[in-house]
CSV table of C-alpha atoms in Angstrom, one decimal:
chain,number,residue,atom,x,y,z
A,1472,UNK,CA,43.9,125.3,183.2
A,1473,UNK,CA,43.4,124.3,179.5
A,1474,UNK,CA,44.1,120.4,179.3
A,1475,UNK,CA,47.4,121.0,176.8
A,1476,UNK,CA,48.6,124.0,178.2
A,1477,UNK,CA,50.6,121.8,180.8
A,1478,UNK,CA,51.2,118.7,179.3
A,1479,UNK,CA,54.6,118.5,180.3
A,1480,UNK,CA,53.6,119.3,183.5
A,1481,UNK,CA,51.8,116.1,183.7
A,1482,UNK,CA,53.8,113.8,182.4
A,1483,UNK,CA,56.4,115.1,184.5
A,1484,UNK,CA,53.7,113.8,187.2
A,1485,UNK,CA,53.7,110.1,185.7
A,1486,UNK,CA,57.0,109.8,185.7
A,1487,UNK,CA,57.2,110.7,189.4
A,1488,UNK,CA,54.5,108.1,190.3
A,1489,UNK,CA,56.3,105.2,188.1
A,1490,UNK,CA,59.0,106.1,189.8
A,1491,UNK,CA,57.3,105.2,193.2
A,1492,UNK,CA,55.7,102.1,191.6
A,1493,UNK,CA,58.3,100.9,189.6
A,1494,UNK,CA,57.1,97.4,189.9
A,1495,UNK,CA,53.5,98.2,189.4
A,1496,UNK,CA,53.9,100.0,186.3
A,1497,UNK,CA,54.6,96.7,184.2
A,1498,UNK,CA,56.0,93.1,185.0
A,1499,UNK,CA,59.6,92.7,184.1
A,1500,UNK,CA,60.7,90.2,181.4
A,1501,UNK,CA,64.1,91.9,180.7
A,1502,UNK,CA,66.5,91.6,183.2
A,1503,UNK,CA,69.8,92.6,183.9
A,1504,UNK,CA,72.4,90.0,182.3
A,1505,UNK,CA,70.0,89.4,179.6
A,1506,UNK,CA,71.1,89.3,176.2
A,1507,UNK,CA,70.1,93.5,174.7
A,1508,UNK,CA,67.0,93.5,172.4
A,1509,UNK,CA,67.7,94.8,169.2
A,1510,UNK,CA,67.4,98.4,168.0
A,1511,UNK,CA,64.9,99.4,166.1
A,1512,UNK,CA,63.6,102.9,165.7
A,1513,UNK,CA,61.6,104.7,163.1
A,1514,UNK,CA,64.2,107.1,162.2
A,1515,UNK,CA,68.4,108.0,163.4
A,1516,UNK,CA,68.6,112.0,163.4
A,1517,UNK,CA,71.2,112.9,165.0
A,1518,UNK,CA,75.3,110.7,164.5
A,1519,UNK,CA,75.9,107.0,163.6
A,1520,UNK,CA,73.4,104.4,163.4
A,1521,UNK,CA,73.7,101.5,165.8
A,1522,UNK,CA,72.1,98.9,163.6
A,1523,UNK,CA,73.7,96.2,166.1
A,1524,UNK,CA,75.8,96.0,169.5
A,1525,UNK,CA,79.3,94.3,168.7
A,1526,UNK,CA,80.9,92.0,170.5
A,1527,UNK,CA,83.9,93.2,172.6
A,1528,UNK,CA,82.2,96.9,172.7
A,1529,UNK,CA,80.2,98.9,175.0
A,1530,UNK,CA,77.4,101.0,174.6
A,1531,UNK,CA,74.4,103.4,176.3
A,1532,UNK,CA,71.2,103.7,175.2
A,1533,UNK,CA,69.6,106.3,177.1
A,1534,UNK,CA,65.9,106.7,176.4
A,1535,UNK,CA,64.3,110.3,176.6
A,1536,UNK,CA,61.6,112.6,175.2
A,1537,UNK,CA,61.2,116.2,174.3
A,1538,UNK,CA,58.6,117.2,176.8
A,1539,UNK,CA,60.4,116.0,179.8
A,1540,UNK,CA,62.0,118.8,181.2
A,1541,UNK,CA,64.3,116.3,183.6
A,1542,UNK,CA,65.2,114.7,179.9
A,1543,UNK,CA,66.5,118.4,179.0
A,1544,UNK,CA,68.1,118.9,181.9
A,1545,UNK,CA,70.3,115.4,181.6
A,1546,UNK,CA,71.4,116.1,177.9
A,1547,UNK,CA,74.7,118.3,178.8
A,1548,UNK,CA,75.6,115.7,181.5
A,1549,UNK,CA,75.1,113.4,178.6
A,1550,UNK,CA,77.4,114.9,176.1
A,1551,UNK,CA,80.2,115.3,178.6
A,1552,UNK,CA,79.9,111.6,179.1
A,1553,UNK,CA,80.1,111.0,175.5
A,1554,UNK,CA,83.1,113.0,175.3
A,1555,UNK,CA,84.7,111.6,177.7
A,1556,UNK,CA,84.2,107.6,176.8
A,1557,UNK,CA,84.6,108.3,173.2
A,1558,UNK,CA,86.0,105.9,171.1
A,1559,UNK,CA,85.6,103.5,174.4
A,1560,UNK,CA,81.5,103.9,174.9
A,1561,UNK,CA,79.1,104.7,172.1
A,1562,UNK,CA,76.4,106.4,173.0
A,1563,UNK,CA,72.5,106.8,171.6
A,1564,UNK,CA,69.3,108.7,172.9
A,1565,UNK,CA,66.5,107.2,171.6
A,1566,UNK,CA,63.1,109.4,171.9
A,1567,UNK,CA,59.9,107.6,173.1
A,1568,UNK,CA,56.6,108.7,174.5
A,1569,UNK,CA,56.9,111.5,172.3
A,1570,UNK,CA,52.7,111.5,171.4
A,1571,UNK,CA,49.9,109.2,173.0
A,1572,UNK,CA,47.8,109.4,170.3
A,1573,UNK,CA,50.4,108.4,167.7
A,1574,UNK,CA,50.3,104.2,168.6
A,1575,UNK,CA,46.4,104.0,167.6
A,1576,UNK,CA,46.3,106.5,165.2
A,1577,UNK,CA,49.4,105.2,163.3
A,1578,UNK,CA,50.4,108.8,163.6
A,1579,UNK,CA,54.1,109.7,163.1
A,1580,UNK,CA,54.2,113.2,162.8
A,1581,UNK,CA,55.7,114.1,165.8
A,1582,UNK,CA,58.7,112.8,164.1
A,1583,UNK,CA,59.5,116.2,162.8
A,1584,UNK,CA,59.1,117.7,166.4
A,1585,UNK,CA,61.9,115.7,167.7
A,1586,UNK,CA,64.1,116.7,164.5
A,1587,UNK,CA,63.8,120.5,165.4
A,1588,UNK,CA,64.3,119.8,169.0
A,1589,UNK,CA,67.6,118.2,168.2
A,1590,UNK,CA,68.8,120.5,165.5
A,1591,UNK,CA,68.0,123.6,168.5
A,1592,UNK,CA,70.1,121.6,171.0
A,1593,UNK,CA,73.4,121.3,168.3
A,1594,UNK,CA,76.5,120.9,170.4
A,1595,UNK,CA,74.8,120.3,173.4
A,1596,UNK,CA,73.6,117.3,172.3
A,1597,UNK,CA,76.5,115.6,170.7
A,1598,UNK,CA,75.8,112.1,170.3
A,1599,UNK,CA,73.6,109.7,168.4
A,1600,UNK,CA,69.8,110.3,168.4
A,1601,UNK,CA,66.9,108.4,167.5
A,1602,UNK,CA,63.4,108.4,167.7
A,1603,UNK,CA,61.0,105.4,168.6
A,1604,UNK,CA,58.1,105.0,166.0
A,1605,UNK,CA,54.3,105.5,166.9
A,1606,UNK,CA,54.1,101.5,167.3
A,1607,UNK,CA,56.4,102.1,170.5
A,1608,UNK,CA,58.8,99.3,169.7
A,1609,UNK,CA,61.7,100.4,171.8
A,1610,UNK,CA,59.7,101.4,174.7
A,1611,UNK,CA,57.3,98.5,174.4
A,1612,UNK,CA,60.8,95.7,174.2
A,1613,UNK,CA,63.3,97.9,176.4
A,1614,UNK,CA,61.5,100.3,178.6
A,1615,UNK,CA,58.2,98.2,179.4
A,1616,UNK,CA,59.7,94.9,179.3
A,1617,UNK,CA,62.2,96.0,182.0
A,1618,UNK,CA,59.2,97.4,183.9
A,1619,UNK,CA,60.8,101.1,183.5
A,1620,UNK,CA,58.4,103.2,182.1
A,1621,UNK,CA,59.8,106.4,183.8
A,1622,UNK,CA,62.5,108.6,181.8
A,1623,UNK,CA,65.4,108.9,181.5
A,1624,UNK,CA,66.2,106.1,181.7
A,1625,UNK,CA,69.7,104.8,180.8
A,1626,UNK,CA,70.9,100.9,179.7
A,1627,UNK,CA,74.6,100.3,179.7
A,1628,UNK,CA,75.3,97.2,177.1
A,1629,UNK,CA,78.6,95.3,178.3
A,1630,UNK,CA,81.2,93.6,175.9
A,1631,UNK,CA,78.9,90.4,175.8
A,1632,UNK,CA,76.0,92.4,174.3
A,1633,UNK,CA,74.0,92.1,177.5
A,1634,UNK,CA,72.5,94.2,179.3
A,1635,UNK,CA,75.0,95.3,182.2
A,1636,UNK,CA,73.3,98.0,184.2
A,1637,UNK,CA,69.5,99.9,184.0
A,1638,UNK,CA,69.1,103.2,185.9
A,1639,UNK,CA,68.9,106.8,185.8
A,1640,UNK,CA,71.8,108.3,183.9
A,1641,UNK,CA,72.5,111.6,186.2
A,1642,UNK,CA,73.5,108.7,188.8
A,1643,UNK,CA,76.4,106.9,188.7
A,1644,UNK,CA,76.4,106.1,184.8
A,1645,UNK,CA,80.2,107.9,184.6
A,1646,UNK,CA,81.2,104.4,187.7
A,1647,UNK,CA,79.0,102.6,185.8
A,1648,UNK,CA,81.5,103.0,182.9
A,1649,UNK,CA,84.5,103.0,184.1
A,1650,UNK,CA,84.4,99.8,186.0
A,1651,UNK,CA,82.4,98.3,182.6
A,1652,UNK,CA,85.2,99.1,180.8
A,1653,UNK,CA,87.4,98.0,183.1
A,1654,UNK,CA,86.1,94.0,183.3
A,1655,UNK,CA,85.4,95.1,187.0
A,1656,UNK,CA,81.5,95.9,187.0
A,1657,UNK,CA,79.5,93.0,188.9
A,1658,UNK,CA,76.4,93.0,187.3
A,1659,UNK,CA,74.6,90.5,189.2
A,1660,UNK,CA,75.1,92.7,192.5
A,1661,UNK,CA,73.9,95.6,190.0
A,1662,UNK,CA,70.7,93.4,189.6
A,1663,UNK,CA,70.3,92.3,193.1
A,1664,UNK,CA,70.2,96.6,194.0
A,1665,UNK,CA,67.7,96.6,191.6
A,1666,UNK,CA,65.4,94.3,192.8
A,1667,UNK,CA,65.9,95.6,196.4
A,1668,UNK,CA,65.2,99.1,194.9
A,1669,UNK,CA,62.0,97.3,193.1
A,1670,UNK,CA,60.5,96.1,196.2
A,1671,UNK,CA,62.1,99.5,198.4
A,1672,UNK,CA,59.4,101.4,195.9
A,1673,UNK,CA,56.5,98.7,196.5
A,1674,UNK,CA,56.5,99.5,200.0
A,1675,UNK,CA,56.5,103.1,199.7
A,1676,UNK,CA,53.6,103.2,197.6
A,1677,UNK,CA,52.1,101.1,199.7
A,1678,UNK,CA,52.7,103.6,202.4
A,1679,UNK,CA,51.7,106.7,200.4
A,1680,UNK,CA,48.3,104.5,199.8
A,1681,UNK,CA,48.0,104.6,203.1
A,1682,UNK,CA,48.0,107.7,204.1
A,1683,UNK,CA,46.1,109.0,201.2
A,1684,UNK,CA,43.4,107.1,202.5
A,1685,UNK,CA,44.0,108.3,206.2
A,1686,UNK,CA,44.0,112.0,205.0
A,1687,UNK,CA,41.2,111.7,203.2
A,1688,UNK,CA,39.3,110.2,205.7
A,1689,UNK,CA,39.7,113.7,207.9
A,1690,UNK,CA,42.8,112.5,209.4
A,1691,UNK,CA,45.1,114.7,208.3
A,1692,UNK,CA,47.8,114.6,211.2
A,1693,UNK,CA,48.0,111.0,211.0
A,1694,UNK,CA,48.7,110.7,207.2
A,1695,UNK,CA,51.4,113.3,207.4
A,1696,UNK,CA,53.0,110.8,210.0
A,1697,UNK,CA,52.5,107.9,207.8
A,1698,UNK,CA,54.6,110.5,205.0
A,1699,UNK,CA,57.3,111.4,206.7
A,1700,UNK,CA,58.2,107.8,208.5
A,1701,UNK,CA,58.5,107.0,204.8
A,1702,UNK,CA,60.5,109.3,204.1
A,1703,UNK,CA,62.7,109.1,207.5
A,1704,UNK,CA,62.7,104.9,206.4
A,1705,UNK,CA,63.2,105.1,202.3
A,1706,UNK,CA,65.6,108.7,202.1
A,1707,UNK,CA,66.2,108.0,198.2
A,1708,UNK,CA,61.9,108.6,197.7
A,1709,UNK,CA,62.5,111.7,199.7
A,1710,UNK,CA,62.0,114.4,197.3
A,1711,UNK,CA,59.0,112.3,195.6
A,1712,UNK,CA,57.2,111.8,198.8
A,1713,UNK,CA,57.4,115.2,199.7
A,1714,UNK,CA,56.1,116.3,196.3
A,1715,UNK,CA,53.1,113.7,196.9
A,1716,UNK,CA,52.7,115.2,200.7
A,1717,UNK,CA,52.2,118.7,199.7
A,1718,UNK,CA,49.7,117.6,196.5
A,1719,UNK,CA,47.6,115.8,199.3
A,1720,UNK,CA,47.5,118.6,201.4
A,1721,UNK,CA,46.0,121.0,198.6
A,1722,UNK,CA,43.0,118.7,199.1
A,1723,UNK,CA,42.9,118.5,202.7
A,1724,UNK,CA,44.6,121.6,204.7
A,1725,UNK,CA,46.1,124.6,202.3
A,1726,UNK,CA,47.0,126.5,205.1
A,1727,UNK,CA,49.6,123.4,205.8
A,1728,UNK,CA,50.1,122.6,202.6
A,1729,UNK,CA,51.3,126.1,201.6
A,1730,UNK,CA,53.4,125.8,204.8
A,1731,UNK,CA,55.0,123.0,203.2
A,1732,UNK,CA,55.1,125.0,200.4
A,1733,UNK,CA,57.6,127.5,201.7
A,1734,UNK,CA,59.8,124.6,203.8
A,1735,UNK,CA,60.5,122.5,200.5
A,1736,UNK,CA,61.0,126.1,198.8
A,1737,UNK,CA,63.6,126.8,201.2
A,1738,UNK,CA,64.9,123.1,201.9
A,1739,UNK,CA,64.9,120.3,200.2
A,1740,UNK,CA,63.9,121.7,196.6
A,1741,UNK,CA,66.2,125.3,197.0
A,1742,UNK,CA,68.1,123.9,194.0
A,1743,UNK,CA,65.9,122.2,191.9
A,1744,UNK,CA,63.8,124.7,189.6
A,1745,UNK,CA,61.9,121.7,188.2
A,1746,UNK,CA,60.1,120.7,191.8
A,1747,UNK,CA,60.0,124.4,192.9
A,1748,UNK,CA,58.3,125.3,189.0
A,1749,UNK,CA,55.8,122.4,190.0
A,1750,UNK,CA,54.6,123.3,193.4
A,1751,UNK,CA,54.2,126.9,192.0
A,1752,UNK,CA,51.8,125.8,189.7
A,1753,UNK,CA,50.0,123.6,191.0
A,1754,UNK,CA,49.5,126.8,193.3
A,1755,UNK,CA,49.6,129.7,190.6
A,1756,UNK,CA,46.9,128.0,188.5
A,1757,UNK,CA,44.7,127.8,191.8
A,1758,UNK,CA,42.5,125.0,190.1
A,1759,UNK,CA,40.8,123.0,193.5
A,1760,UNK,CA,41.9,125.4,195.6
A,1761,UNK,CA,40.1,127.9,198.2
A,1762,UNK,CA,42.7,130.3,199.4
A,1763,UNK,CA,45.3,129.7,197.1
A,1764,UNK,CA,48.3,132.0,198.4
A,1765,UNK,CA,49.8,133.9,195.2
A,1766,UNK,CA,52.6,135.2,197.5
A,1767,UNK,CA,54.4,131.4,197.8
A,1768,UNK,CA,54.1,130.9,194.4
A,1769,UNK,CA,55.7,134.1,193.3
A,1770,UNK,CA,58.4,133.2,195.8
A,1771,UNK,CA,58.9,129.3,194.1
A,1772,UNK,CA,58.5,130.6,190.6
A,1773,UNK,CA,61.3,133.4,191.0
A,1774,UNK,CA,63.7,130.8,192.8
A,1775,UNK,CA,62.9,128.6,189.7
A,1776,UNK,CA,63.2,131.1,187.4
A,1777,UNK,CA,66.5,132.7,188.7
A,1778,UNK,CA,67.8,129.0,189.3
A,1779,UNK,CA,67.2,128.8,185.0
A,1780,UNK,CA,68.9,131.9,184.9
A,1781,UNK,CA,65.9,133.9,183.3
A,1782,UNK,CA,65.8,131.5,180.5
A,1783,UNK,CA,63.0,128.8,180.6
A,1784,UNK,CA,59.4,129.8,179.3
A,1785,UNK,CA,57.8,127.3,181.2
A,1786,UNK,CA,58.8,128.6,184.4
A,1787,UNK,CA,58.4,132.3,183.6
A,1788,UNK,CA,54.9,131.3,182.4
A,1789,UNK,CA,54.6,130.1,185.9
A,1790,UNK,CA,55.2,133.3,187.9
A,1791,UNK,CA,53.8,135.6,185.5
A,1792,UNK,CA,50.3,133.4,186.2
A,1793,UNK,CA,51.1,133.8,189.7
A,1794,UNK,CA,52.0,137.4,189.7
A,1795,UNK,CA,48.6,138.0,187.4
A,1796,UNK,CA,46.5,136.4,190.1
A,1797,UNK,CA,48.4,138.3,192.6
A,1798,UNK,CA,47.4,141.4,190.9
A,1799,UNK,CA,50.7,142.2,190.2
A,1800,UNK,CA,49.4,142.5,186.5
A,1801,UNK,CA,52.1,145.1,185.4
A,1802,UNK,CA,55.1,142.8,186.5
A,1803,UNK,CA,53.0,139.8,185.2
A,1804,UNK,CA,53.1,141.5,181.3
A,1805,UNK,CA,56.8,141.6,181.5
A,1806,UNK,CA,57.5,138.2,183.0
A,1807,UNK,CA,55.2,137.0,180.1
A,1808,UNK,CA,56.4,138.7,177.5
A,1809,UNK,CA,60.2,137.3,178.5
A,1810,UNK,CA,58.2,133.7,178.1
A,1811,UNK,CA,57.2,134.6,174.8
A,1812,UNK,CA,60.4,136.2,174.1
A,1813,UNK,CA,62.1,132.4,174.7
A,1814,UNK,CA,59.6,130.6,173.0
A,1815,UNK,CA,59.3,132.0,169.9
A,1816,UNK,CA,63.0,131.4,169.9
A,1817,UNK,CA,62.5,127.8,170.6
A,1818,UNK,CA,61.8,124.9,168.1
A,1819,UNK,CA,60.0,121.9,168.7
A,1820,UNK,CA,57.8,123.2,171.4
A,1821,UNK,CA,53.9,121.9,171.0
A,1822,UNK,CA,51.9,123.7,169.0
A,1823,UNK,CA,49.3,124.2,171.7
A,1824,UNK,CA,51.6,125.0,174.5
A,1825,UNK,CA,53.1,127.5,172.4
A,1826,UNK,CA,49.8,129.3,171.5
A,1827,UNK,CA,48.2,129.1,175.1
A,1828,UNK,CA,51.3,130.9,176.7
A,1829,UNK,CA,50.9,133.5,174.2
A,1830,UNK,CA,47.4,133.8,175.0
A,1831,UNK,CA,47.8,134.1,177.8
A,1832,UNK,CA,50.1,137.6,177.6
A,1833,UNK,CA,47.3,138.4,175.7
A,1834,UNK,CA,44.8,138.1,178.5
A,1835,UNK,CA,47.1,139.9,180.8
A,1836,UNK,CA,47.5,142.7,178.2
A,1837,UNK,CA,43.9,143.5,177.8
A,1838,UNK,CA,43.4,143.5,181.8
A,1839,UNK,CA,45.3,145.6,182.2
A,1840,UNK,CA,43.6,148.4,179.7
A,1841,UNK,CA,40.2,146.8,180.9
């Protein structure tokens, strides 16, 4: 696997280990009741600028990126929200961790990107939109200074311009609201669940730590136990742990971690194309892997792909790979040439992403008259 071709692959992957190590990612100096920082971004593309949070008023700023296909996903939720608080809640996505390289090259160029992935989203995305500049400002005095580098992440800003409530916003942002608006959100309870869910995730990591070294060490029943009494104990780490478990596995049994493979496919990730797309991969590309079996990745992909009703070139580019090294090479041109299909119709998609998934119909074009 080229390193670009999945980038958003693997940053899905750091936000799924900040979420585990939520403390350990940075040390909080933002809390919840603090006053909000202030907003500045390198440009507003999308609705009205916030320049300041009034007194009296109530706002979201939800933080986001392009790449992130969990970002994607929670836009529509998003602009129903907005719909439905508006005139009450005022809303603004604010785009960070849009380029690595932009901070110490003073880079903004990416800027554009983020312009084309709004103006393709249009109604879908009906609120205010900005995007942080390469010095990371926002995520630097918002995300990072909260300790929440994993997106997206939502902050509610109550009547006193302070900072009311921090979380995920396909949670409970919509009770979140309503009791805001209402006077009737305890904030201080909001902050205690926060710092019980802070040190919840220090413990699971510690866990996961755990058995990584006990699997590693040839003990690969033993780990597995260590996994799932984390999971039995922490339930809201579930689907992350199991994500982790099966990645371990690749390196220490196949045979059980493709087993695991076809459980989650048929369990706990039947609905979500997003952790079925990832486990496909990571078997589909068959990078590190001895026997890789083709067949349980065909099986994810098409779940996935179905689940995205034939309509996300990522995830088609994941089971035409799959059906390629299956030798299903005829099947494998058409799946890919749907991907291609999608993403020439799609703006703001990396440059590099968008030419290696067209290579790659290429290579599956020429062995097939090879």
């Amino acid at each position: 696997m080229k390193p670009l071709l999945r980038a958003a692959v693997a940053i899905s992957a750091v936000y799924l280990i900040c979420t585990l190590t939520l403390s350990a990612c940075a040390n909080p100096t933002l809390k919840i009741g603090d006053p909000a920082p202030a907003i500045k971004v390198a440009k507003w593309v999308k609705g009205a600028p916030v320049e300041s949070f009034k007194k009296g008023n109530v706002y979201v700023v939800e933080f986001w990126a392009s790449w992130c296909p969990i970002c994607k996903a929670s836009i529509p939720r998003l602009t129903n929200l907005a719909h439905k608080y508006a005139g009450k809640v005022a809303f603004t996505g604010v785009s960070v961790f849009e380029d690595p390289k932009a901070k110490a090259n003073h880079d903004s160029s990416y800027i554009e990107k983020v312009n084309e992935f709004v103006a393709s989203m249009g109604d879908r995305m009906d609120y205010t939109v900005a995007v942080d500049g390469p010095e990371g400002t926002m995520a630097d005095t918002w995300l990072k200074a909260t300790g929440q580098i994993s997106i997206p992440t939502a902050f509610v800003i109550d009547q006193r311009r302070q900072i009311a409530w921090i979380g995920d916003p396909r949670a409970e942002l919509d009770d979140v609201l309503g009791k805001v608006l209402q006077g009737r959100f305890d904030a201080r309870a909001a902050a205690k669940l926060r710092e019980e869910k802070e040190a919840e995730s220090k413990r699971v990591q510690l866990g996961i730590n755990r058995a990584a070294s006990i699997m590693q060490s040839g003990n690969v029943r033993q780990g597995m136990a260590v996994l799932d009494r984390i999971v039995a104990n922490y339930p809201d780490f579930k689907s992350n742990v199991l994500l982790y478990k099966f990645s371990l596995l690749t390196k220490v049994d196949e045979s059980e971690a493709y087993r695991l493979a076809r459980t989650l496919g048929d369990t706990e990730f039947k609905n979500s194309p997003m952790m079925l797309n990832q486990i496909a991969w990571r078997i589909a590309e068959a990078k590190g892997l001895k026997n890789p079996d083709f067949g349980v990745a065909i099986a994810l992909a098409q779940r996935a792909v179905d689940l995205t009703k034939n309509e996300d070139f990522m995830i088609l580019d994941t089971l035409g790979l799959a059906l390629f090294n299956d030798g299903q090479i005829a099947r494998a041109i058409e799946v890919q040439e749907r991907a291609v299909s999608i993403l020439n119709a799609s703006k703001g998609v990396d440059a590099n992403i968008r030419k290696e998934i067209t290579e790659r119909l290429e290579l599956f074009k020429k062995s097939k008259t090879n």
